[in-house]
Coordinates of C-alpha atoms in Angstrom, one line a residue:
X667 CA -105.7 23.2 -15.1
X668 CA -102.4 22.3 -13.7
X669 CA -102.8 20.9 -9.7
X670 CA -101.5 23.1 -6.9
X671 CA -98.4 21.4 -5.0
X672 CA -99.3 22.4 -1.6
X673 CA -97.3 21.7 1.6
X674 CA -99.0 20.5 4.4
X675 CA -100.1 24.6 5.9
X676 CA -101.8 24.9 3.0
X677 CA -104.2 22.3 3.4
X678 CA -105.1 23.5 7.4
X679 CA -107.9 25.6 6.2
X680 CA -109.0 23.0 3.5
X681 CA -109.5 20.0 5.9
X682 CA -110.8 22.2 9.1
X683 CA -113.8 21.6 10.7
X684 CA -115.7 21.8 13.6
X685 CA -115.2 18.4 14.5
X686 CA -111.5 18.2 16.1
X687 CA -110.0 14.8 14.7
X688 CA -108.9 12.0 17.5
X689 CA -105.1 12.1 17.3
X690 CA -103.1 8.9 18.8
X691 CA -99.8 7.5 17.8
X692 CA -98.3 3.9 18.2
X693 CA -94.8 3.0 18.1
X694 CA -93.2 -0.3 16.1
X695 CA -91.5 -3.0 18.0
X696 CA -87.7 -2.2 17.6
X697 CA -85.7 -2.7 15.1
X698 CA -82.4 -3.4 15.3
X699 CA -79.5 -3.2 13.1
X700 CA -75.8 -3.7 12.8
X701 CA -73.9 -1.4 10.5
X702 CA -75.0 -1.5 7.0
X703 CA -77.5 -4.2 7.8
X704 CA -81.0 -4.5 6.2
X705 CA -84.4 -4.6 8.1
X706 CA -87.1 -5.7 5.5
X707 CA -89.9 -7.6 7.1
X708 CA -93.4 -7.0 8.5
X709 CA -93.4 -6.6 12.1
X710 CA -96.2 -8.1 14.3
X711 CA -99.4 -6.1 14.5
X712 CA -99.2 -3.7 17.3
X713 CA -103.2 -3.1 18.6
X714 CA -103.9 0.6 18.5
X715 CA -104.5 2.5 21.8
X716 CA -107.5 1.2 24.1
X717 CA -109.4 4.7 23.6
X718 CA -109.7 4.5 20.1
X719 CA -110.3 1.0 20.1
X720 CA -113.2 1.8 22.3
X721 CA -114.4 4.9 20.3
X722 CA -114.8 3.1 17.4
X723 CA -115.8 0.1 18.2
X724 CA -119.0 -0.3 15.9
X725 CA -117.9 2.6 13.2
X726 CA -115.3 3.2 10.2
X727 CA -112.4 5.4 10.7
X728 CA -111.8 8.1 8.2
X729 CA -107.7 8.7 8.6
X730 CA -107.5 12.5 7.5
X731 CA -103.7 12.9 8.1
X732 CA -100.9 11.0 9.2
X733 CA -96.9 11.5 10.2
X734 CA -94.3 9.2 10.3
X735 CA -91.5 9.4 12.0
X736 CA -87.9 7.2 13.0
X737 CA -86.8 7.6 16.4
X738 CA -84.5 6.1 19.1
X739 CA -85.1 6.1 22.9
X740 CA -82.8 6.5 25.9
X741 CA -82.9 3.4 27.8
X742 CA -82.6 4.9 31.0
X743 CA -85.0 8.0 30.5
X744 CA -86.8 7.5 27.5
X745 CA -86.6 10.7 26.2
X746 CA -87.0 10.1 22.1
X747 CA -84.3 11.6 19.5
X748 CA -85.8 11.5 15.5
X749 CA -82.6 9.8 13.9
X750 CA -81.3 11.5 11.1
X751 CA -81.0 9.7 7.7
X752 CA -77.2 9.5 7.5
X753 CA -78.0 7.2 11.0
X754 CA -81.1 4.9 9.9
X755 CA -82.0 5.2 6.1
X756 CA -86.0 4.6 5.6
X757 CA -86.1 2.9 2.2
X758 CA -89.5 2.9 2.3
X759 CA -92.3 1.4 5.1
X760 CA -95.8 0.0 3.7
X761 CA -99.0 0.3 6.2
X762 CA -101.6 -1.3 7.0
X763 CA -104.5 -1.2 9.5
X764 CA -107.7 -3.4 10.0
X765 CA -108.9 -6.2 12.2
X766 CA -105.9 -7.7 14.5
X767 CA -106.9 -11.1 13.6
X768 CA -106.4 -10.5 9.9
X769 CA -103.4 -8.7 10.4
X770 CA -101.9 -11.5 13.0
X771 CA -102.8 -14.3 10.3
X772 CA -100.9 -11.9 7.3
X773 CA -98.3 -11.6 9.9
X774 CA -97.8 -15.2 10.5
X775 CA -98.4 -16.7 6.7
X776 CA -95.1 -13.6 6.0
X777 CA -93.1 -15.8 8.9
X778 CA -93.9 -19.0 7.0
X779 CA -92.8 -18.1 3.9
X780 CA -89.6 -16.3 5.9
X781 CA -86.4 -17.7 3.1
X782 CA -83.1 -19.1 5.0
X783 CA -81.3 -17.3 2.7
X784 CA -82.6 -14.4 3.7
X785 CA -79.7 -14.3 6.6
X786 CA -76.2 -14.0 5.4
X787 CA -73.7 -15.6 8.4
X788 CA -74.5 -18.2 10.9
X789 CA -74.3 -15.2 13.7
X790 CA -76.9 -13.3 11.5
X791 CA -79.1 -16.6 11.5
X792 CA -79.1 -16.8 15.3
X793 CA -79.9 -13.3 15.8
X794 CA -82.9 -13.7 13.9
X795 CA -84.1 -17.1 15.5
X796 CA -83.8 -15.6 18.9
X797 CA -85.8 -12.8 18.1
X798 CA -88.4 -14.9 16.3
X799 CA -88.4 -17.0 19.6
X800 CA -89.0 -14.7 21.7
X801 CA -92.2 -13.3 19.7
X802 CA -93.3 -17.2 19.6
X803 CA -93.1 -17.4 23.3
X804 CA -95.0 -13.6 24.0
X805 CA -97.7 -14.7 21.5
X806 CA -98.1 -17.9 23.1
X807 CA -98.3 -16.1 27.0
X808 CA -100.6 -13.3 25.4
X809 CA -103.3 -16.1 23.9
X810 CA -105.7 -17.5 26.1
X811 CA -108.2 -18.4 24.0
X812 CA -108.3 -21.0 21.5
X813 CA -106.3 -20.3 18.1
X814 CA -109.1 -19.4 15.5
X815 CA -108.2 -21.3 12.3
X816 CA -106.9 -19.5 9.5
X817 CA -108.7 -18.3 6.3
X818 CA -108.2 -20.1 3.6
X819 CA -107.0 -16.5 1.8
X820 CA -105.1 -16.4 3.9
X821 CA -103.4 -19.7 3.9
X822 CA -103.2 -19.8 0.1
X823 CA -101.1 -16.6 -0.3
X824 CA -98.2 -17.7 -2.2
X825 CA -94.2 -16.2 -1.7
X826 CA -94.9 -14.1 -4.8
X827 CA -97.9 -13.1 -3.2
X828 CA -96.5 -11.9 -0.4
X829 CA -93.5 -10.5 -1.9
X830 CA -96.0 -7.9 -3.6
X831 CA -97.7 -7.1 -0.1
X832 CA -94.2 -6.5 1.0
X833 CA -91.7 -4.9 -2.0
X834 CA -91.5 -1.9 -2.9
X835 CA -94.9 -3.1 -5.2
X836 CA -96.7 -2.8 -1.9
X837 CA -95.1 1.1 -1.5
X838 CA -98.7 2.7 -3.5
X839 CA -101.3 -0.5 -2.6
X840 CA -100.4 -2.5 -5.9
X841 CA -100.0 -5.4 -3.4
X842 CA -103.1 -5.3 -1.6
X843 CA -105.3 -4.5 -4.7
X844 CA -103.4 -7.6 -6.8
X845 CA -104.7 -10.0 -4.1
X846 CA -107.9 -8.4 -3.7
X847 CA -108.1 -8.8 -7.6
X848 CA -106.6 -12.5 -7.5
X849 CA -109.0 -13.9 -4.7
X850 CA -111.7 -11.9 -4.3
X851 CA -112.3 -8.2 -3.2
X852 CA -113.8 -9.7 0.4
X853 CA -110.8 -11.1 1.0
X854 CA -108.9 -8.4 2.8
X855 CA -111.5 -5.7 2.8
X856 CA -111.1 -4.3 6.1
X857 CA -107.6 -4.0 5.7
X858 CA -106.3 -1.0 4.1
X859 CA -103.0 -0.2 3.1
X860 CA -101.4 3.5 3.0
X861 CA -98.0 5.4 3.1
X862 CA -98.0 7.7 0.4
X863 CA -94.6 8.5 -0.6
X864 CA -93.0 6.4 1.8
X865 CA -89.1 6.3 1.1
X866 CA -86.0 9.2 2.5
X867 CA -88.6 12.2 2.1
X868 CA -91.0 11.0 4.7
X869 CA -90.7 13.7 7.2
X870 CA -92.1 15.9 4.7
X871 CA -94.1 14.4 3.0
X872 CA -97.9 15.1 4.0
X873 CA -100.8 13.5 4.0
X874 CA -103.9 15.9 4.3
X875 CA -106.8 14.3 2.7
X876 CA -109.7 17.2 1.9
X877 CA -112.7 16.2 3.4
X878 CA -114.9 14.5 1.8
X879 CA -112.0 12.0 1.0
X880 CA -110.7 9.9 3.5
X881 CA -108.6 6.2 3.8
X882 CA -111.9 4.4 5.3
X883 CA -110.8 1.8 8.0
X884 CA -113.9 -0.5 9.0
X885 CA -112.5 -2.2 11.8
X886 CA -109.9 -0.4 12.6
X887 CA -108.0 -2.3 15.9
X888 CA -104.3 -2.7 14.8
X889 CA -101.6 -1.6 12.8
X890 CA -98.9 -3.8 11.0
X891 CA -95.5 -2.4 8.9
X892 CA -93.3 -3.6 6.6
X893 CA -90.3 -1.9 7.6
X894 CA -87.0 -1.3 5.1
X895 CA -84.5 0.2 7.3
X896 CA -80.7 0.0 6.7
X897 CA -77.9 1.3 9.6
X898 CA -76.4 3.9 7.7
X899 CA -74.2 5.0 10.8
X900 CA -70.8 5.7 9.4
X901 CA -68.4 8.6 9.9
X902 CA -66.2 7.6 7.9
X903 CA -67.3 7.6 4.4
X904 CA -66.2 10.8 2.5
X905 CA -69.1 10.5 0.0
X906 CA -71.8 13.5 -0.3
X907 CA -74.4 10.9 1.0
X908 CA -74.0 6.9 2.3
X909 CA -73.4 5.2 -0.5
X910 CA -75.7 2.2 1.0
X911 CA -78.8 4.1 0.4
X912 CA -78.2 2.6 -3.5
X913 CA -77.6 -1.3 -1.8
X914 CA -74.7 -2.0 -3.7
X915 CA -74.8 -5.6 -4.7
X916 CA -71.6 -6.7 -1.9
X917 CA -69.5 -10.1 -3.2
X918 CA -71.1 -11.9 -0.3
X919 CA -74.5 -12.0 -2.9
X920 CA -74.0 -15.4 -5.1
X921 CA -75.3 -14.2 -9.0
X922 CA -76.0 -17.4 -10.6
X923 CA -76.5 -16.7 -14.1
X924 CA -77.0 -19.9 -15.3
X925 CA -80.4 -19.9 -13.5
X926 CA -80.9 -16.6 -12.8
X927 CA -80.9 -16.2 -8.9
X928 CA -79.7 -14.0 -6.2
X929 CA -78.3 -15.9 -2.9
X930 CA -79.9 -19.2 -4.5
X931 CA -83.6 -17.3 -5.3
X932 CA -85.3 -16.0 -7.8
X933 CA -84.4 -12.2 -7.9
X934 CA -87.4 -10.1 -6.0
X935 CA -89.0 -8.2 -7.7
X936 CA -88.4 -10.5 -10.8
X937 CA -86.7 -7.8 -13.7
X938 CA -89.7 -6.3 -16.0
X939 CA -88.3 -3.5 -17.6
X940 CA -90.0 -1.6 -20.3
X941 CA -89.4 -2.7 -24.0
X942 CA -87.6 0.8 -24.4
X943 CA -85.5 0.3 -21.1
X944 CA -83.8 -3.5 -22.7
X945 CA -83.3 -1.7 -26.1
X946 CA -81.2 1.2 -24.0
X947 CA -79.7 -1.9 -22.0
X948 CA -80.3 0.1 -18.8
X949 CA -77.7 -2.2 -16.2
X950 CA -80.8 -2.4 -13.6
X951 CA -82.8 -5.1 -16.4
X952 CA -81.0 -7.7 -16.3
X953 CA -78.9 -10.1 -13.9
X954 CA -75.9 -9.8 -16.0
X955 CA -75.6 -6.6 -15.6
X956 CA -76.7 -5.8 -11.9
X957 CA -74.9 -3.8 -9.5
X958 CA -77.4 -2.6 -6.8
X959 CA -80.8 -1.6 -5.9
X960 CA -83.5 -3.4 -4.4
X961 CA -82.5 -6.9 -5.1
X962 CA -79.5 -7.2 -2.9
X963 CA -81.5 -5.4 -0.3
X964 CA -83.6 -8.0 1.1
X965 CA -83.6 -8.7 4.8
X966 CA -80.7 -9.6 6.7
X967 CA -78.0 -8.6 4.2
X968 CA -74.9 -6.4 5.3
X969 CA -74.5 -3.7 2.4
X970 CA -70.4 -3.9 3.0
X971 CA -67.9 -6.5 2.2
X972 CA -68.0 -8.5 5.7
X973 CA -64.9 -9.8 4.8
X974 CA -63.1 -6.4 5.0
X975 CA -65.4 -4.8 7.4
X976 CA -66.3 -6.3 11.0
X977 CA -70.0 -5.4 11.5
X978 CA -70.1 -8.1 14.6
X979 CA -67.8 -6.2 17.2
X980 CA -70.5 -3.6 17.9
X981 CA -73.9 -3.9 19.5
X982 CA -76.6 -3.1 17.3
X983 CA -78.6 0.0 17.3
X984 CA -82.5 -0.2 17.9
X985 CA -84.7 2.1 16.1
X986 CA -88.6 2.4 15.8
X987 CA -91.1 3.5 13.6
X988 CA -93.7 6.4 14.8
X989 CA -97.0 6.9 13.2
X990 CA -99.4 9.7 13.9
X991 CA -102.5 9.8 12.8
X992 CA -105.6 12.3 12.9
X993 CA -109.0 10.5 12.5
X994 CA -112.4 10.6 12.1
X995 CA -115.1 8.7 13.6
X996 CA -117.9 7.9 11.0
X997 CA -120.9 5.9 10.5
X998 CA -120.5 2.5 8.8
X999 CA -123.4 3.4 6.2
X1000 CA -121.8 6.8 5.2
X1001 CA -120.4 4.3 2.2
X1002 CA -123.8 2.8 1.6
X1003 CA -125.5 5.7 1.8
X1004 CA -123.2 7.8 -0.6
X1005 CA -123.5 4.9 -3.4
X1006 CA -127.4 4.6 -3.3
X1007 CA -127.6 7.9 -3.7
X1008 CA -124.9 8.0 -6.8
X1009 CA -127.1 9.6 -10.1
X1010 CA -125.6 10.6 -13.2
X1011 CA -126.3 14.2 -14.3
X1012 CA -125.8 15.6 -17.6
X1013 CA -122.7 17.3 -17.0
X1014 CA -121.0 13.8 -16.2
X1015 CA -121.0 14.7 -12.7
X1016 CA -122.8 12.7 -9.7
X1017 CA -124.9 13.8 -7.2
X1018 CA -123.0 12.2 -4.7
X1019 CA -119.5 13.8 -5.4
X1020 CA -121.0 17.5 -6.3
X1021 CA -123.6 17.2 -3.0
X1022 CA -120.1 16.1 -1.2
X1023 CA -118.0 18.7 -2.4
X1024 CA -120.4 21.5 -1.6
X1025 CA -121.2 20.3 1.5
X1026 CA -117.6 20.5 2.8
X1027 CA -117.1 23.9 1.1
X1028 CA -119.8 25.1 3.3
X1029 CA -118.4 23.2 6.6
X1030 CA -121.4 21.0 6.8
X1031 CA -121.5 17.6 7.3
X1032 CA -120.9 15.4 4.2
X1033 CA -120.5 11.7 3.1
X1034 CA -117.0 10.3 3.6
X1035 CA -115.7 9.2 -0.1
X1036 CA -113.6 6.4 0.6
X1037 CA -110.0 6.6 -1.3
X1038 CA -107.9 3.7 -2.9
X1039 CA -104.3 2.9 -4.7
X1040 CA -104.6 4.2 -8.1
X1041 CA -102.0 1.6 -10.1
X1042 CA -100.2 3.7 -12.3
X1043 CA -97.4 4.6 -12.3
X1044 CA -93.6 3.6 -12.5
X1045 CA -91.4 5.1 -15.0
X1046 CA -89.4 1.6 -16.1
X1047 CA -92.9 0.3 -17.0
X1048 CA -95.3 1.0 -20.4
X1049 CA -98.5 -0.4 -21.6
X1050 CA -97.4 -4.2 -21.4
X1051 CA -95.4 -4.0 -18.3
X1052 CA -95.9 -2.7 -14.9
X1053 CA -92.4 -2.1 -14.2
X1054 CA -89.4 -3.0 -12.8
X1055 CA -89.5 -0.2 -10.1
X1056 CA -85.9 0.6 -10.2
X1057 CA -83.1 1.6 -12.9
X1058 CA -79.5 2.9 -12.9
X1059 CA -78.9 6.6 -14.0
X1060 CA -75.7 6.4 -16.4
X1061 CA -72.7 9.0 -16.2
X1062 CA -72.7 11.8 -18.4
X1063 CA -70.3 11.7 -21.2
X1064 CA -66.7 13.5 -19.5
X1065 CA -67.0 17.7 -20.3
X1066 CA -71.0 17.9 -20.4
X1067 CA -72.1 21.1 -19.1
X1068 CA -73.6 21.1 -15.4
X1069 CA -77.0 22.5 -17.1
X1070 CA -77.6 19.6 -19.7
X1071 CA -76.0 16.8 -17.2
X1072 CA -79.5 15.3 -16.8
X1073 CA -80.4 12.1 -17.6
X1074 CA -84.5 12.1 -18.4
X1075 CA -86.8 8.9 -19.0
X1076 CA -90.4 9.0 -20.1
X1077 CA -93.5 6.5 -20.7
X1078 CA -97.0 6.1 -21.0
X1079 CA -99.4 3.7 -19.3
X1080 CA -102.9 3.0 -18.3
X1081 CA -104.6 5.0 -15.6
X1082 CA -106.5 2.1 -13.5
X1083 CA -106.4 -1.4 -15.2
X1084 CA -104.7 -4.5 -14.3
X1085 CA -101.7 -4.3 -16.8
X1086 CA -100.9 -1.7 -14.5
X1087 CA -100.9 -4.3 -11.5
X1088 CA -98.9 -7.1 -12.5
X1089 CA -99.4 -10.4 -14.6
X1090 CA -102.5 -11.7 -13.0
X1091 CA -104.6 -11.8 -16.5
X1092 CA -107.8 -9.8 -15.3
X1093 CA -108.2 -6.7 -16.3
X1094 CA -110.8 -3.7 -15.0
X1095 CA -113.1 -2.3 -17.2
X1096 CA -111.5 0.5 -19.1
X1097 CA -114.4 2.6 -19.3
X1098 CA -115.0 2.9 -15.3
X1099 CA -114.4 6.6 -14.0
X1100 CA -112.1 7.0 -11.5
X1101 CA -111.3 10.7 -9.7
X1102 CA -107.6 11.4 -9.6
X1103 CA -107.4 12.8 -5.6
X1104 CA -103.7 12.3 -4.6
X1105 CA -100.9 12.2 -6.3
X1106 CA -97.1 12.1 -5.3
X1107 CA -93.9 11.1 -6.1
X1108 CA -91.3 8.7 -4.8
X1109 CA -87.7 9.6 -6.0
X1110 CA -83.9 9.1 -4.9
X1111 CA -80.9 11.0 -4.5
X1112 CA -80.3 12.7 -7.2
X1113 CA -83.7 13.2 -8.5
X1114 CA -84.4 16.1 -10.2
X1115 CA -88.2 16.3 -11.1
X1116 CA -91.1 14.1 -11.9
X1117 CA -93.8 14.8 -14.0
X1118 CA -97.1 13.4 -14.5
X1119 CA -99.0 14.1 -17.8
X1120 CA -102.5 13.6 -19.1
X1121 CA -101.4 12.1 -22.6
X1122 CA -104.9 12.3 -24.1
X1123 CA -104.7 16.2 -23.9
X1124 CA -101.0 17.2 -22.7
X1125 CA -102.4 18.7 -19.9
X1126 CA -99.6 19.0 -17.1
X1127 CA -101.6 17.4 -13.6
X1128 CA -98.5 17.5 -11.0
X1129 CA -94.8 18.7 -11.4
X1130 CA -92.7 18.4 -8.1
X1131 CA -89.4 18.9 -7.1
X1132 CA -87.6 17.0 -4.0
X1133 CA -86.9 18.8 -1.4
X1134 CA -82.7 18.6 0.0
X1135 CA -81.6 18.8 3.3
X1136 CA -78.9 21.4 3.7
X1137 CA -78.0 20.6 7.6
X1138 CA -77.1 17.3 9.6
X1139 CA -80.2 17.2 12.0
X1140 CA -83.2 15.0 11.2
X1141 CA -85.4 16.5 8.2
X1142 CA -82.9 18.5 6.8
X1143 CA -79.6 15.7 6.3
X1144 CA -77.4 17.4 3.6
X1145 CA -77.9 16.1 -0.1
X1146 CA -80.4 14.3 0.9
X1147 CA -83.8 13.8 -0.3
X1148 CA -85.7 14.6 2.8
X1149 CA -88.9 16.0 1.1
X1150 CA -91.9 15.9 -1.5
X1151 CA -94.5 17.9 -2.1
X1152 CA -97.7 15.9 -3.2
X1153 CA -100.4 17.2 -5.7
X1154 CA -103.8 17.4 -4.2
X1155 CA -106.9 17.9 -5.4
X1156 CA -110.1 18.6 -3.6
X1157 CA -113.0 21.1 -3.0
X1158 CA -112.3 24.8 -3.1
X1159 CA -109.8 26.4 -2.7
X1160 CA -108.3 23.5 -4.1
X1161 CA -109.0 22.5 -8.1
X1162 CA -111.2 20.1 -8.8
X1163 CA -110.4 16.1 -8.9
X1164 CA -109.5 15.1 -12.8
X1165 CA -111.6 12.4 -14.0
X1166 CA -110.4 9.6 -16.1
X1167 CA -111.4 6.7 -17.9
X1168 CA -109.2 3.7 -16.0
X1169 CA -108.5 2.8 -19.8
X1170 CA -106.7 6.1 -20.3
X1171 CA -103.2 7.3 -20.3
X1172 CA -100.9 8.9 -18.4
X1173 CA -97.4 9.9 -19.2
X1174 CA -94.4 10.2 -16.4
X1175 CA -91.5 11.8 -16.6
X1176 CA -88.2 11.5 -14.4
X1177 CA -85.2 13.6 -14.6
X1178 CA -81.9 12.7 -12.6
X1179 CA -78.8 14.2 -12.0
X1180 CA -76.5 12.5 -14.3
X1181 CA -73.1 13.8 -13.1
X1182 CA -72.7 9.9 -11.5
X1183 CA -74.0 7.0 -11.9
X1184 CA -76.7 6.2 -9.6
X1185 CA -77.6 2.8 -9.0
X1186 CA -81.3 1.6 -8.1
X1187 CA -83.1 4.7 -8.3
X1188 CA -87.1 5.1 -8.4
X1189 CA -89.4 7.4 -10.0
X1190 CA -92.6 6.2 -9.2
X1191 CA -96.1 8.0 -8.9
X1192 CA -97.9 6.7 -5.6
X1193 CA -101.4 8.2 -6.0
X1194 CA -105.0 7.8 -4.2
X1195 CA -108.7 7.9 -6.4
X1196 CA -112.3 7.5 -5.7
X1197 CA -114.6 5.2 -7.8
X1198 CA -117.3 7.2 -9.7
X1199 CA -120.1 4.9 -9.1
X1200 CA -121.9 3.6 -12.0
X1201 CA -124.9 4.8 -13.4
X1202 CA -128.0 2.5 -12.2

């Protein structure tokens, strides 16, 4: 049975209750940009409100539903403004939420590792040193106590580490779950890390999760982002869409090609394109051939030529981040609970799940099932490599009709297992179960379609379509991607979660607009499961 692609109205009913969730919001520290520059860094943790801190103080937190939005303020009254996409372009933010203390010590190992050639002019580099100043001196004035020493989990992370927390790796939890995986699953477990589809279409792009399923928070106190922003504020440009979305590779960025670096680093994420990508000699593989995307994005970086274009004269703009989130309170052994009572029946179904799903159909109370990143999947990757999340879209060939102008790129990989997470040599057992919950795509301009395929049976799970703006106000910016649809499965009305073997296969397909070449784009799955627990 193909999934339904539901927009967020559709789930009201589904996720309803007669429990109201607790709705708060918290706002990012600003972030502020010259024209065409690049914000890409985690911000500090910002502690959620006192209310909820106090309401769950002693339980987990069941997020149900979250919004995200980017705003500006007046700084005389301020009244907020959501900033369209041609003004601030969301790349994509990554999540997460968990004990402050964890979350301050992630925050500061990310400051260590902080590259100088991250910064691009000596005015850039002074900018950023007064800003990391002045959150020195704030933390210092806000800590009373003395400094708790830092985990050794924590202090271990290495750059490549914490690049995948913070990439566009992190974007569907591979991060999280590759360290986790590397040092232990205690390491970070109350931390959990969300966003969905988190790029241009995150204003509609929702989040519903049908109860039983929930992201499970246990401590839940703060919330920290990594933030890719770029200033996109131009009325100039005569193009159907800023061409900075695509971070064209500008002639300040030093390729050196003997030793394959970017700006005097190794390029992140490092190039791991499919075996059937080289063959094609897609230009976004290899160094040689790179002329925007991701790796000349990093943070600090003006996407124009500075040497034709002053992007000092002006003040910056500040922009923030807005989350909204409807939670749950829920008892810590809901978890426990649900797992002991895990039994295999003979129809391959467990008590827990059906009891669960029944339960919730019927509006009674029910076990929270706890959701996590599913790994796959990125179109550029196969069954050897994860991916190299981004490729170029070639031109069509000069007088090929509008209808058959598409340029389309398919591959299989695993559902669940490590080859799917990156090149840490551990792999999950191919034969744990793993329900499919949430599924949605992460595309750019130009994007057509994605597809996501069971390749055991050809069964279609989830076809969507981007939604395009047709105006200029926030949420509907012309030619812009401002929306996806995700798949969702649940209990009734909604079909039933597909189970899969982690070992199994699942087949993407991405179709583009090819009338121009497009540089950087993505096509990446960013999906949510729950673990079928073993039988005892």
């Amino acid at each position: 049975m193909r999934s339904l692609v539901l927009a967020a109205s559709g789930l009201v009913g589904v996720c309803a209750n007669k429990h109201a969730f607790d709705t708060f919001t918290v706002v990012s520290r600003p972030v502020d940009l010259r024209y065409s520059e690049v914000h890409q860094r985690m911000q500090e943790p910002i502690e959620l409100p006192q209310e909820i801190r106090d309401k769950y103080l002693g339980y987990d937190m069941a997020i149900r539903n979250f919004h995200v939005d980017v705003i500006e303020r007046d700084p005389l009254t301020g009244a907020e403004r959501s900033v369209p996409l041609s003004e601030a372009y969301n790349h994509h933010y990554i999540s997460f939420m968990g004990p402050k203390k964890t979350l301050d010590w992630l925050y500061e190992k990310m400051n260590e590792q902080m590259d100088p050639n991250d910064v691009t002019s000596p005015q850039q580099a002074a900018l950023l040193n007064a800003d990391l100043n002045q959150h020195a001196e704030e933390e210092e004035d806000a800590q009373s106590e003395e400094k708790e020493e830092m985990p050794m989990v924590i202090r271990q992370l290495d750059g490549h580490d914490l690049h995948m927390l913070g990439s566009c790796h992190g974007m569907g939890g591979r991060g999280m779950r590759m360290l986790q995986n590397k040092y232990g699953e205690e390491s970070m477990d109350k931390v959990v890390q969300f966003g969905g589809a988190s790029g241009a279409e995150f204003r509609h792009n929702p989040h519903p999760y049908p109860k039983p399923y929930a992201q499970v928070v246990k401590q839940p106190e703060a919330l920290a982002a990594i933030l890719h922003l770029i200033n996109t504020i131009d009325k100039d440009h005569e193009a159907e869409y800023s061409p900075l979305l695509e971070c064209p590779c500008t002639p300040q960025r030093d390729f050196d090609l003997e030793h394959q670096k970017i700006d005097g680093k190794d390029p992140r994420p490092p190039f791991t394109c499919s075996k059937s990508m080289l063959e094609k000699g897609n230009t976004a593989c290899r160094l040689e051939t790179y002329e925007g995307g991701f790796r000349c994005c990093e943070h600090g970086v003006f996407l124009v030529d500075t040497d034709k274009t002053d992007v000092y004269s002006s003040p910056a703009a500040r922009f923030f981040f807005k989350f909204t989130f409807e939670t749950e309170r829920i008892k810590k052994s809901d978890e426990k609970k649900a797992a002991e009572a895990a039994e295999e029946t003979a129809e391959g179904e467990t008590h827990r799940l059906r009891g669960a799903l029944v339960r919730a159909a019927e509006g009674e109370e029910e076990d929270t099932i706890p959701l996590r990143p599913v790994a796959c999947c990125d179109v550029t990757g196969d069954l050897e490599s994860f991916g190299n999340i981004e490729y170029d879209v070639p031109q069509c060939p000069e007088g090929t009709p509008n209808e058959r102008c598409l340029h389309v790129l398919s591959t299989v990989q695993y559902v669940d297992t490590w080859k799917s997470f990156g090149p840490y040599n551990v792999t999950a057992d191919p034969d744990d179960l793993v329900d499919l919950v949430y599924a949605s795509a992460h595309i750019h301009a130009g994007g057509v379609r994605l597809d996501l395929i069971d390749e055991q049976t050809g069964q279609l799970l989830c076809s969507t379509e981007p939604q395009y703006g047709e105006g200029v106000d926030a949420g509907d910016e012309k030619n812009y991607v401002v929306g996806i649809k995700p798949c969702i499965w649940g209990p009734p009305p909604l079909p039933p979660p597909p189970r899969f073997r982690k070992g199994d296969k699942l087949r993407t397909v991405a179709t583009y607009d090819a009338s121009k070449k497009r540089h950087g784009v993505m096509s990446l799955w960013l999906m949510s499961g729950a673990d079928v627990p073993k039988k005892a």
